[in-house]
Amino acid sequence: MIVGAVAVPSAAQAIAFQCGSWEVNGSFQFRACIDDTPQGDMWHEIQIQNRSTSSKSLTYGIYQYVKGLNYPCGTYSATIGAGQTYKRYCVSVRYVNSYYMTTAKTTVSGSTVHVASPLVYT
C-alpha cells in the first residue's frame, strides 16, 4: 500500500468521485471525496472552498480509510483566494474485497471540523 502519496490525477484518467456533504469551518466549506472507479489506484480527494471576499488561510489534513484503518496522507497549510476552490489528492493501492473512505479535517482559528466521504466497497 502506498501511504501518504500525494499526486494529481491526469486528465487521461477517468476518475469518478463520490463526495460527502459540505461542512463549514469559518470562511471555508469543505468535503471529502472517494474514487468510485472500478479499477486502477484508489484516489482520495479533499475539496475546500473559500466563501469570503478575501484570501484566507487554513490547515487541513487528508486521510485514507482502508481495511478498517485510517492512514494519514499529510497535514498541510494553504492560502485560498476569495471564492476559489482548492483540491488535494492522495492515492493508494486498490485491494479487492475492501472498504475505502476518505476522511479529512480543517482547522481555522483553532476550530477543527471533520468530514468523511461515502464508504465504497471494491
mmCIF file with all atom_site columns, N, CA, C and O in Angstrom, residues 57-98:
data_model
loop_
_atom_site.group_PDB
_atom_site.id
_atom_site.type_symbol
_atom_site.label_atom_id
_atom_site.label_alt_id
_atom_site.label_comp_id
_atom_site.label_asym_id
_atom_site.label_entity_id
_atom_site.label_seq_id
_atom_site.pdbx_PDB_ins_code
_atom_site.Cartn_x
_atom_site.Cartn_y
_atom_site.Cartn_z
_atom_site.occupancy
_atom_site.B_iso_or_equiv
_atom_site.pdbx_formal_charge
_atom_site.auth_seq_id
_atom_site.auth_comp_id
_atom_site.auth_asym_id
_atom_site.auth_atom_id
_atom_site.pdbx_PDB_model_num
ATOM 1   N N  . SER A 1 57 ? -6.416  31.734 5.099  1.00 0.00 ? 57 SER A N  1
ATOM 2   C CA . SER A 1 57 ? -5.522  30.594 5.319  1.00 0.00 ? 57 SER A CA 1
ATOM 3   C C  . SER A 1 57 ? -6.145  29.582 6.262  1.00 0.00 ? 57 SER A C  1
ATOM 4   O O  . SER A 1 57 ? -6.958  29.938 7.128  1.00 0.00 ? 57 SER A O  1
ATOM 5   N N  . LEU A 1 58 ? -5.744  28.339 6.097  1.00 0.00 ? 58 LEU A N  1
ATOM 6   C CA . LEU A 1 58 ? -6.199  27.274 6.978  1.00 0.00 ? 58 LEU A CA 1
ATOM 7   C C  . LEU A 1 58 ? -5.191  26.142 6.963  1.00 0.00 ? 58 LEU A C  1
ATOM 8   O O  . LEU A 1 58 ? -4.290  26.098 6.130  1.00 0.00 ? 58 LEU A O  1
ATOM 9   N N  . THR A 1 59 ? -5.357  25.232 7.908  1.00 0.00 ? 59 THR A N  1
ATOM 10  C CA . THR A 1 59 ? -4.597  23.992 7.950  1.00 0.00 ? 59 THR A CA 1
ATOM 11  C C  . THR A 1 59 ? -5.588  22.864 7.727  1.00 0.00 ? 59 THR A C  1
ATOM 12  O O  . THR A 1 59 ? -6.712  22.914 8.222  1.00 0.00 ? 59 THR A O  1
ATOM 13  N N  . TYR A 1 60 ? -5.180  21.854 6.965  1.00 0.00 ? 60 TYR A N  1
ATOM 14  C CA . TYR A 1 60 ? -6.085  20.744 6.705  1.00 0.00 ? 60 TYR A CA 1
ATOM 15  C C  . TYR A 1 60 ? -5.309  19.433 6.646  1.00 0.00 ? 60 TYR A C  1
ATOM 16  O O  . TYR A 1 60 ? -4.100  19.406 6.453  1.00 0.00 ? 60 TYR A O  1
ATOM 17  N N  . GLY A 1 61 ? -6.023  18.359 6.847  1.00 0.00 ? 61 GLY A N  1
ATOM 18  C CA . GLY A 1 61 ? -5.436  17.032 6.765  1.00 0.00 ? 61 GLY A CA 1
ATOM 19  C C  . GLY A 1 61 ? -6.320  16.144 5.925  1.00 0.00 ? 61 GLY A C  1
ATOM 20  O O  . GLY A 1 61 ? -7.543  16.310 5.903  1.00 0.00 ? 61 GLY A O  1
ATOM 21  N N  . ILE A 1 62 ? -5.708  15.205 5.208  1.00 0.00 ? 62 ILE A N  1
ATOM 22  C CA . ILE A 1 62 ? -6.446  14.231 4.412  1.00 0.00 ? 62 ILE A CA 1
ATOM 23  C C  . ILE A 1 62 ? -5.956  12.845 4.803  1.00 0.00 ? 62 ILE A C  1
ATOM 24  O O  . ILE A 1 62 ? -4.755  12.639 5.034  1.00 0.00 ? 62 ILE A O  1
ATOM 25  N N  . TYR A 1 63 ? -6.903  11.920 4.929  1.00 0.00 ? 63 TYR A N  1
ATOM 26  C CA . TYR A 1 63 ? -6.609  10.570 5.409  1.00 0.00 ? 63 TYR A CA 1
ATOM 27  C C  . TYR A 1 63 ? -7.313  9.545  4.532  1.00 0.00 ? 63 TYR A C  1
ATOM 28  O O  . TYR A 1 63 ? -8.375  9.820  3.977  1.00 0.00 ? 63 TYR A O  1
ATOM 29  N N  . GLN A 1 64 ? -6.729  8.368  4.436  1.00 0.00 ? 64 GLN A N  1
ATOM 30  C CA . GLN A 1 64 ? -7.363  7.286  3.698  1.00 0.00 ? 64 GLN A CA 1
ATOM 31  C C  . GLN A 1 64 ? -7.724  6.154  4.655  1.00 0.00 ? 64 GLN A C  1
ATOM 32  O O  . GLN A 1 64 ? -6.875  5.669  5.395  1.00 0.00 ? 64 GLN A O  1
ATOM 33  N N  . TYR A 1 65 ? -8.998  5.815  4.652  1.00 0.00 ? 65 TYR A N  1
ATOM 34  C CA . TYR A 1 65 ? -9.504  4.713  5.465  1.00 0.00 ? 65 TYR A CA 1
ATOM 35  C C  . TYR A 1 65 ? -9.507  3.478  4.570  1.00 0.00 ? 65 TYR A C  1
ATOM 36  O O  . TYR A 1 65 ? -10.196 3.438  3.546  1.00 0.00 ? 65 TYR A O  1
ATOM 37  N N  . VAL A 1 66 ? -8.682  2.486  4.928  1.00 0.00 ? 66 VAL A N  1
ATOM 38  C CA . VAL A 1 66 ? -8.520  1.273  4.128  1.00 0.00 ? 66 VAL A CA 1
ATOM 39  C C  . VAL A 1 66 ? -8.502  0.069  5.061  1.00 0.00 ? 66 VAL A C  1
ATOM 40  O O  . VAL A 1 66 ? -7.728  0.050  6.026  1.00 0.00 ? 66 VAL A O  1
ATOM 41  N N  . LYS A 1 67 ? -9.319  -0.913 4.784  1.00 0.00 ? 67 LYS A N  1
ATOM 42  C CA . LYS A 1 67 ? -9.335  -2.160 5.548  1.00 0.00 ? 67 LYS A CA 1
ATOM 43  C C  . LYS A 1 67 ? -9.451  -1.904 7.052  1.00 0.00 ? 67 LYS A C  1
ATOM 44  O O  . LYS A 1 67 ? -8.766  -2.512 7.858  1.00 0.00 ? 67 LYS A O  1
ATOM 45  N N  . GLY A 1 68 ? -10.289 -0.953 7.426  1.00 0.00 ? 68 GLY A N  1
ATOM 46  C CA . GLY A 1 68 ? -10.563 -0.687 8.830  1.00 0.00 ? 68 GLY A CA 1
ATOM 47  C C  . GLY A 1 68 ? -9.576  0.218  9.536  1.00 0.00 ? 68 GLY A C  1
ATOM 48  O O  . GLY A 1 68 ? -9.712  0.468  10.735 1.00 0.00 ? 68 GLY A O  1
ATOM 49  N N  . LEU A 1 69 ? -8.575  0.732  8.832  1.00 0.00 ? 69 LEU A N  1
ATOM 50  C CA . LEU A 1 69 ? -7.572  1.611  9.451  1.00 0.00 ? 69 LEU A CA 1
ATOM 51  C C  . LEU A 1 69 ? -7.520  2.946  8.721  1.00 0.00 ? 69 LEU A C  1
ATOM 52  O O  . LEU A 1 69 ? -7.706  3.020  7.506  1.00 0.00 ? 69 LEU A O  1
ATOM 53  N N  . ASN A 1 70 ? -7.227  4.009  9.449  1.00 0.00 ? 70 ASN A N  1
ATOM 54  C CA . ASN A 1 70 ? -7.121  5.352  8.899  1.00 0.00 ? 70 ASN A CA 1
ATOM 55  C C  . ASN A 1 70 ? -5.644  5.711  8.750  1.00 0.00 ? 70 ASN A C  1
ATOM 56  O O  . ASN A 1 70 ? -4.925  5.782  9.734  1.00 0.00 ? 70 ASN A O  1
ATOM 57  N N  . TYR A 1 71 ? -5.195  5.920  7.513  1.00 0.00 ? 71 TYR A N  1
ATOM 58  C CA . TYR A 1 71 ? -3.793  6.263  7.248  1.00 0.00 ? 71 TYR A CA 1
ATOM 59  C C  . TYR A 1 71 ? -3.688  7.732  6.866  1.00 0.00 ? 71 TYR A C  1
ATOM 60  O O  . TYR A 1 71 ? -4.415  8.182  5.978  1.00 0.00 ? 71 TYR A O  1
ATOM 61  N N  . PRO A 1 72 ? -2.767  8.480  7.478  1.00 0.00 ? 72 PRO A N  1
ATOM 62  C CA . PRO A 1 72 ? -2.627  9.894  7.109  1.00 0.00 ? 72 PRO A CA 1
ATOM 63  C C  . PRO A 1 72 ? -1.908  10.071 5.780  1.00 0.00 ? 72 PRO A C  1
ATOM 64  O O  . PRO A 1 72 ? -0.927  9.387  5.497  1.00 0.00 ? 72 PRO A O  1
ATOM 65  N N  . CYS A 1 73 ? -2.426  10.962 4.968  1.00 0.00 ? 73 CYS A N  1
ATOM 66  C CA . CYS A 1 73 ? -1.728  11.369 3.745  1.00 0.00 ? 73 CYS A CA 1
ATOM 67  C C  . CYS A 1 73 ? -0.903  12.618 4.018  1.00 0.00 ? 73 CYS A C  1
ATOM 68  O O  . CYS A 1 73 ? 0.001   12.934 3.266  1.00 0.00 ? 73 CYS A O  1
ATOM 69  N N  . GLY A 1 74 ? -1.245  13.332 5.059  1.00 0.00 ? 74 GLY A N  1
ATOM 70  C CA . GLY A 1 74 ? -0.475  14.508 5.419  1.00 0.00 ? 74 GLY A CA 1
ATOM 71  C C  . GLY A 1 74 ? -1.337  15.629 5.954  1.00 0.00 ? 74 GLY A C  1
ATOM 72  O O  . GLY A 1 74 ? -2.551  15.639 5.792  1.00 0.00 ? 74 GLY A O  1
ATOM 73  N N  . THR A 1 75 ? -0.683  16.562 6.611  1.00 0.00 ? 75 THR A N  1
ATOM 74  C CA . THR A 1 75 ? -1.311  17.774 7.103  1.00 0.00 ? 75 THR A CA 1
ATOM 75  C C  . THR A 1 75 ? -0.625  18.935 6.410  1.00 0.00 ? 75 THR A C  1
ATOM 76  O O  . THR A 1 75 ? 0.602   18.979 6.333  1.00 0.00 ? 75 THR A O  1
ATOM 77  N N  . TYR A 1 76 ? -1.407  19.867 5.910  1.00 0.00 ? 76 TYR A N  1
ATOM 78  C CA . TYR A 1 76 ? -0.887  20.937 5.067  1.00 0.00 ? 76 TYR A CA 1
ATOM 79  C C  . TYR A 1 76 ? -1.487  22.276 5.470  1.00 0.00 ? 76 TYR A C  1
ATOM 80  O O  . TYR A 1 76 ? -2.510  22.322 6.145  1.00 0.00 ? 76 TYR A O  1
ATOM 81  N N  . SER A 1 77 ? -0.865  23.339 5.007  1.00 0.00 ? 77 SER A N  1
ATOM 82  C CA . SER A 1 77 ? -1.414  24.689 5.144  1.00 0.00 ? 77 SER A CA 1
ATOM 83  C C  . SER A 1 77 ? -1.646  25.237 3.749  1.00 0.00 ? 77 SER A C  1
ATOM 84  O O  . SER A 1 77 ? -0.910  24.911 2.814  1.00 0.00 ? 77 SER A O  1
ATOM 85  N N  . ALA A 1 78 ? -2.671  26.051 3.614  1.00 0.00 ? 78 ALA A N  1
ATOM 86  C CA . ALA A 1 78 ? -2.967  26.652 2.314  1.00 0.00 ? 78 ALA A CA 1
ATOM 87  C C  . ALA A 1 78 ? -3.568  28.024 2.509  1.00 0.00 ? 78 ALA A C  1
ATOM 88  O O  . ALA A 1 78 ? -4.248  28.283 3.501  1.00 0.00 ? 78 ALA A O  1
ATOM 89  N N  . THR A 1 79 ? -3.311  28.895 1.563  1.00 0.00 ? 79 THR A N  1
ATOM 90  C CA . THR A 1 79 ? -3.989  30.176 1.462  1.00 0.00 ? 79 THR A CA 1
ATOM 91  C C  . THR A 1 79 ? -4.816  30.117 0.192  1.00 0.00 ? 79 THR A C  1
ATOM 92  O O  . THR A 1 79 ? -4.279  29.848 -0.887 1.00 0.00 ? 79 THR A O  1
ATOM 93  N N  . ILE A 1 80 ? -6.108  30.324 0.320  1.00 0.00 ? 80 ILE A N  1
ATOM 94  C CA . ILE A 1 80 ? -7.028  30.175 -0.801 1.00 0.00 ? 80 ILE A CA 1
ATOM 95  C C  . ILE A 1 80 ? -7.662  31.525 -1.099 1.00 0.00 ? 80 ILE A C  1
ATOM 96  O O  . ILE A 1 80 ? -8.137  32.213 -0.194 1.00 0.00 ? 80 ILE A O  1
ATOM 97  N N  . GLY A 1 81 ? -7.655  31.885 -2.359 1.00 0.00 ? 81 GLY A N  1
ATOM 98  C CA . GLY A 1 81 ? -8.207  33.167 -2.779 1.00 0.00 ? 81 GLY A CA 1
ATOM 99  C C  . GLY A 1 81 ? -9.705  33.250 -2.591 1.00 0.00 ? 81 GLY A C  1
ATOM 100 O O  . GLY A 1 81 ? -10.401 32.236 -2.481 1.00 0.00 ? 81 GLY A O  1
ATOM 101 N N  . ALA A 1 82 ? -10.215 34.467 -2.583 1.00 0.00 ? 82 ALA A N  1
ATOM 102 C CA . ALA A 1 82 ? -11.649 34.713 -2.399 1.00 0.00 ? 82 ALA A CA 1
ATOM 103 C C  . ALA A 1 82 ? -12.456 33.971 -3.459 1.00 0.00 ? 82 ALA A C  1
ATOM 104 O O  . ALA A 1 82 ? -12.168 34.059 -4.653 1.00 0.00 ? 82 ALA A O  1
ATOM 105 N N  . GLY A 1 83 ? -13.440 33.187 -3.016 1.00 0.00 ? 83 GLY A N  1
ATOM 106 C CA . GLY A 1 83 ? -14.311 32.473 -3.928 1.00 0.00 ? 83 GLY A CA 1
ATOM 107 C C  . GLY A 1 83 ? -13.685 31.305 -4.661 1.00 0.00 ? 83 GLY A C  1
ATOM 108 O O  . GLY A 1 83 ? -14.322 30.716 -5.526 1.00 0.00 ? 83 GLY A O  1
ATOM 109 N N  . GLN A 1 84 ? -12.454 30.956 -4.323 1.00 0.00 ? 84 GLN A N  1
ATOM 110 C CA . GLN A 1 84 ? -11.750 29.890 -5.035 1.00 0.00 ? 84 GLN A CA 1
ATOM 111 C C  . GLN A 1 84 ? -11.987 28.523 -4.390 1.00 0.00 ? 84 GLN A C  1
ATOM 112 O O  . GLN A 1 84 ? -12.254 28.425 -3.190 1.00 0.00 ? 84 GLN A O  1
ATOM 113 N N  . THR A 1 85 ? -11.856 27.471 -5.206 1.00 0.00 ? 85 THR A N  1
ATOM 114 C CA . THR A 1 85 ? -11.936 26.093 -4.728 1.00 0.00 ? 85 THR A CA 1
ATOM 115 C C  . THR A 1 85 ? -10.563 25.452 -4.860 1.00 0.00 ? 85 THR A C  1
ATOM 116 O O  . THR A 1 85 ? -9.912  25.573 -5.897 1.00 0.00 ? 85 THR A O  1
ATOM 117 N N  . TYR A 1 86 ? -10.137 24.806 -3.807 1.00 0.00 ? 86 TYR A N  1
ATOM 118 C CA . TYR A 1 86 ? -8.826  24.166 -3.732 1.00 0.00 ? 86 TYR A CA 1
ATOM 119 C C  . TYR A 1 86 ? -9.051  22.661 -3.602 1.00 0.00 ? 86 TYR A C  1
ATOM 120 O O  . TYR A 1 86 ? -9.957  22.230 -2.873 1.00 0.00 ? 86 TYR A O  1
ATOM 121 N N  . LYS A 1 87 ? -8.252  21.853 -4.305 1.00 0.00 ? 87 LYS A N  1
ATOM 122 C CA . LYS A 1 87 ? -8.369  20.401 -4.225 1.00 0.00 ? 87 LYS A CA 1
ATOM 123 C C  . LYS A 1 87 ? -7.000  19.782 -3.954 1.00 0.00 ? 87 LYS A C  1
ATOM 124 O O  . LYS A 1 87 ? -5.991  20.254 -4.471 1.00 0.00 ? 87 LYS A O  1
ATOM 125 N N  . ARG A 1 88 ? -7.023  18.738 -3.136 1.00 0.00 ? 88 ARG A N  1
ATOM 126 C CA . ARG A 1 88 ? -5.787  17.990 -2.850 1.00 0.00 ? 88 ARG A CA 1
ATOM 127 C C  . ARG A 1 88 ? -6.118  16.512 -2.956 1.00 0.00 ? 88 ARG A C  1
ATOM 128 O O  . ARG A 1 88 ? -7.182  16.082 -2.531 1.00 0.00 ? 88 ARG A O  1
ATOM 129 N N  . TYR A 1 89 ? -5.191  15.747 -3.511 1.00 0.00 ? 89 TYR A N  1
ATOM 130 C CA . TYR A 1 89 ? -5.413  14.326 -3.747 1.00 0.00 ? 89 TYR A CA 1
ATOM 131 C C  . TYR A 1 89 ? -4.393  13.472 -3.012 1.00 0.00 ? 89 TYR A C  1
ATOM 132 O O  . TYR A 1 89 ? -3.274  13.895 -2.740 1.00 0.00 ? 89 TYR A O  1
ATOM 133 N N  . CYS A 1 90 ? -4.799  12.250 -2.753 1.00 0.00 ? 90 CYS A N  1
ATOM 134 C CA . CYS A 1 90 ? -3.924  11.229 -2.184 1.00 0.00 ? 90 CYS A CA 1
ATOM 135 C C  . CYS A 1 90 ? -4.278  9.934  -2.902 1.00 0.00 ? 90 CYS A C  1
ATOM 136 O O  . CYS A 1 90 ? -5.439  9.716  -3.274 1.00 0.00 ? 90 CYS A O  1
ATOM 137 N N  . VAL A 1 91 ? -3.303  9.079  -3.133 1.00 0.00 ? 91 VAL A N  1
ATOM 138 C CA . VAL A 1 91 ? -3.552  7.842  -3.871 1.00 0.00 ? 91 VAL A CA 1
ATOM 139 C C  . VAL A 1 91 ? -3.056  6.641  -3.069 1.00 0.00 ? 91 VAL A C  1
ATOM 140 O O  . VAL A 1 91 ? -2.059  6.725  -2.362 1.00 0.00 ? 91 VAL A O  1
ATOM 141 N N  . SER A 1 92 ? -3.795  5.542  -3.169 1.00 0.00 ? 92 SER A N  1
ATOM 142 C CA . SER A 1 92 ? -3.381  4.300  -2.508 1.00 0.00 ? 92 SER A CA 1
ATOM 143 C C  . SER A 1 92 ? -3.669  3.127  -3.440 1.00 0.00 ? 92 SER A C  1
ATOM 144 O O  . SER A 1 92 ? -4.371  3.265  -4.442 1.00 0.00 ? 92 SER A O  1
ATOM 145 N N  . VAL A 1 93 ? -3.144  1.982  -3.105 1.00 0.00 ? 93 VAL A N  1
ATOM 146 C CA . VAL A 1 93 ? -3.398  0.766  -3.863 1.00 0.00 ? 93 VAL A CA 1
ATOM 147 C C  . VAL A 1 93 ? -4.852  0.349  -3.636 1.00 0.00 ? 93 VAL A C  1
ATOM 148 O O  . VAL A 1 93 ? -5.381  0.490  -2.538 1.00 0.00 ? 93 VAL A O  1
ATOM 149 N N  . ARG A 1 94 ? -5.484  -0.152 -4.679 1.00 0.00 ? 94 ARG A N  1
ATOM 150 C CA . ARG A 1 94 ? -6.867  -0.639 -4.570 1.00 0.00 ? 94 ARG A CA 1
ATOM 151 C C  . ARG A 1 94 ? -6.831  -2.151 -4.351 1.00 0.00 ? 94 ARG A C  1
ATOM 152 O O  . ARG A 1 94 ? -6.330  -2.899 -5.181 1.00 0.00 ? 94 ARG A O  1
ATOM 153 N N  . TYR A 1 95 ? -7.360  -2.600 -3.228 1.00 0.00 ? 95 TYR A N  1
ATOM 154 C CA . TYR A 1 95 ? -7.449  -4.025 -2.925 1.00 0.00 ? 95 TYR A CA 1
ATOM 155 C C  . TYR A 1 95 ? -8.859  -4.525 -3.219 1.00 0.00 ? 95 TYR A C  1
ATOM 156 O O  . TYR A 1 95 ? -9.832  -3.791 -3.033 1.00 0.00 ? 95 TYR A O  1
ATOM 157 N N  . VAL A 1 96 ? -8.966  -5.772 -3.645 1.00 0.00 ? 96 VAL A N  1
ATOM 158 C CA . VAL A 1 96 ? -10.265 -6.384 -3.894 1.00 0.00 ? 96 VAL A CA 1
ATOM 159 C C  . VAL A 1 96 ? -10.907 -6.761 -2.560 1.00 0.00 ? 96 VAL A C  1
ATOM 160 O O  . VAL A 1 96 ? -10.213 -7.115 -1.606 1.00 0.00 ? 96 VAL A O  1
ATOM 161 N N  . ASN A 1 97 ? -12.218 -6.665 -2.496 1.00 0.00 ? 97 ASN A N  1
ATOM 162 C CA . ASN A 1 97 ? -12.988 -7.014 -1.299 1.00 0.00 ? 97 ASN A CA 1
ATOM 163 C C  . ASN A 1 97 ? -12.587 -6.168 -0.084 1.00 0.00 ? 97 ASN A C  1
ATOM 164 O O  . ASN A 1 97 ? -12.418 -6.697 1.014  1.00 0.00 ? 97 ASN A O  1
ATOM 165 N N  . SER A 1 98 ? -12.445 -4.886 -0.298 1.00 0.00 ? 98 SER A N  1
ATOM 166 C CA . SER A 1 98 ? -12.055 -3.979 0.779  1.00 0.00 ? 98 SER A CA 1
ATOM 167 C C  . SER A 1 98 ? -12.957 -2.744 0.790  1.00 0.00 ? 98 SER A C  1
ATOM 168 O O  . SER A 1 98 ? -13.483 -2.336 -0.241 1.00 0.00 ? 98 SER A O  1
#
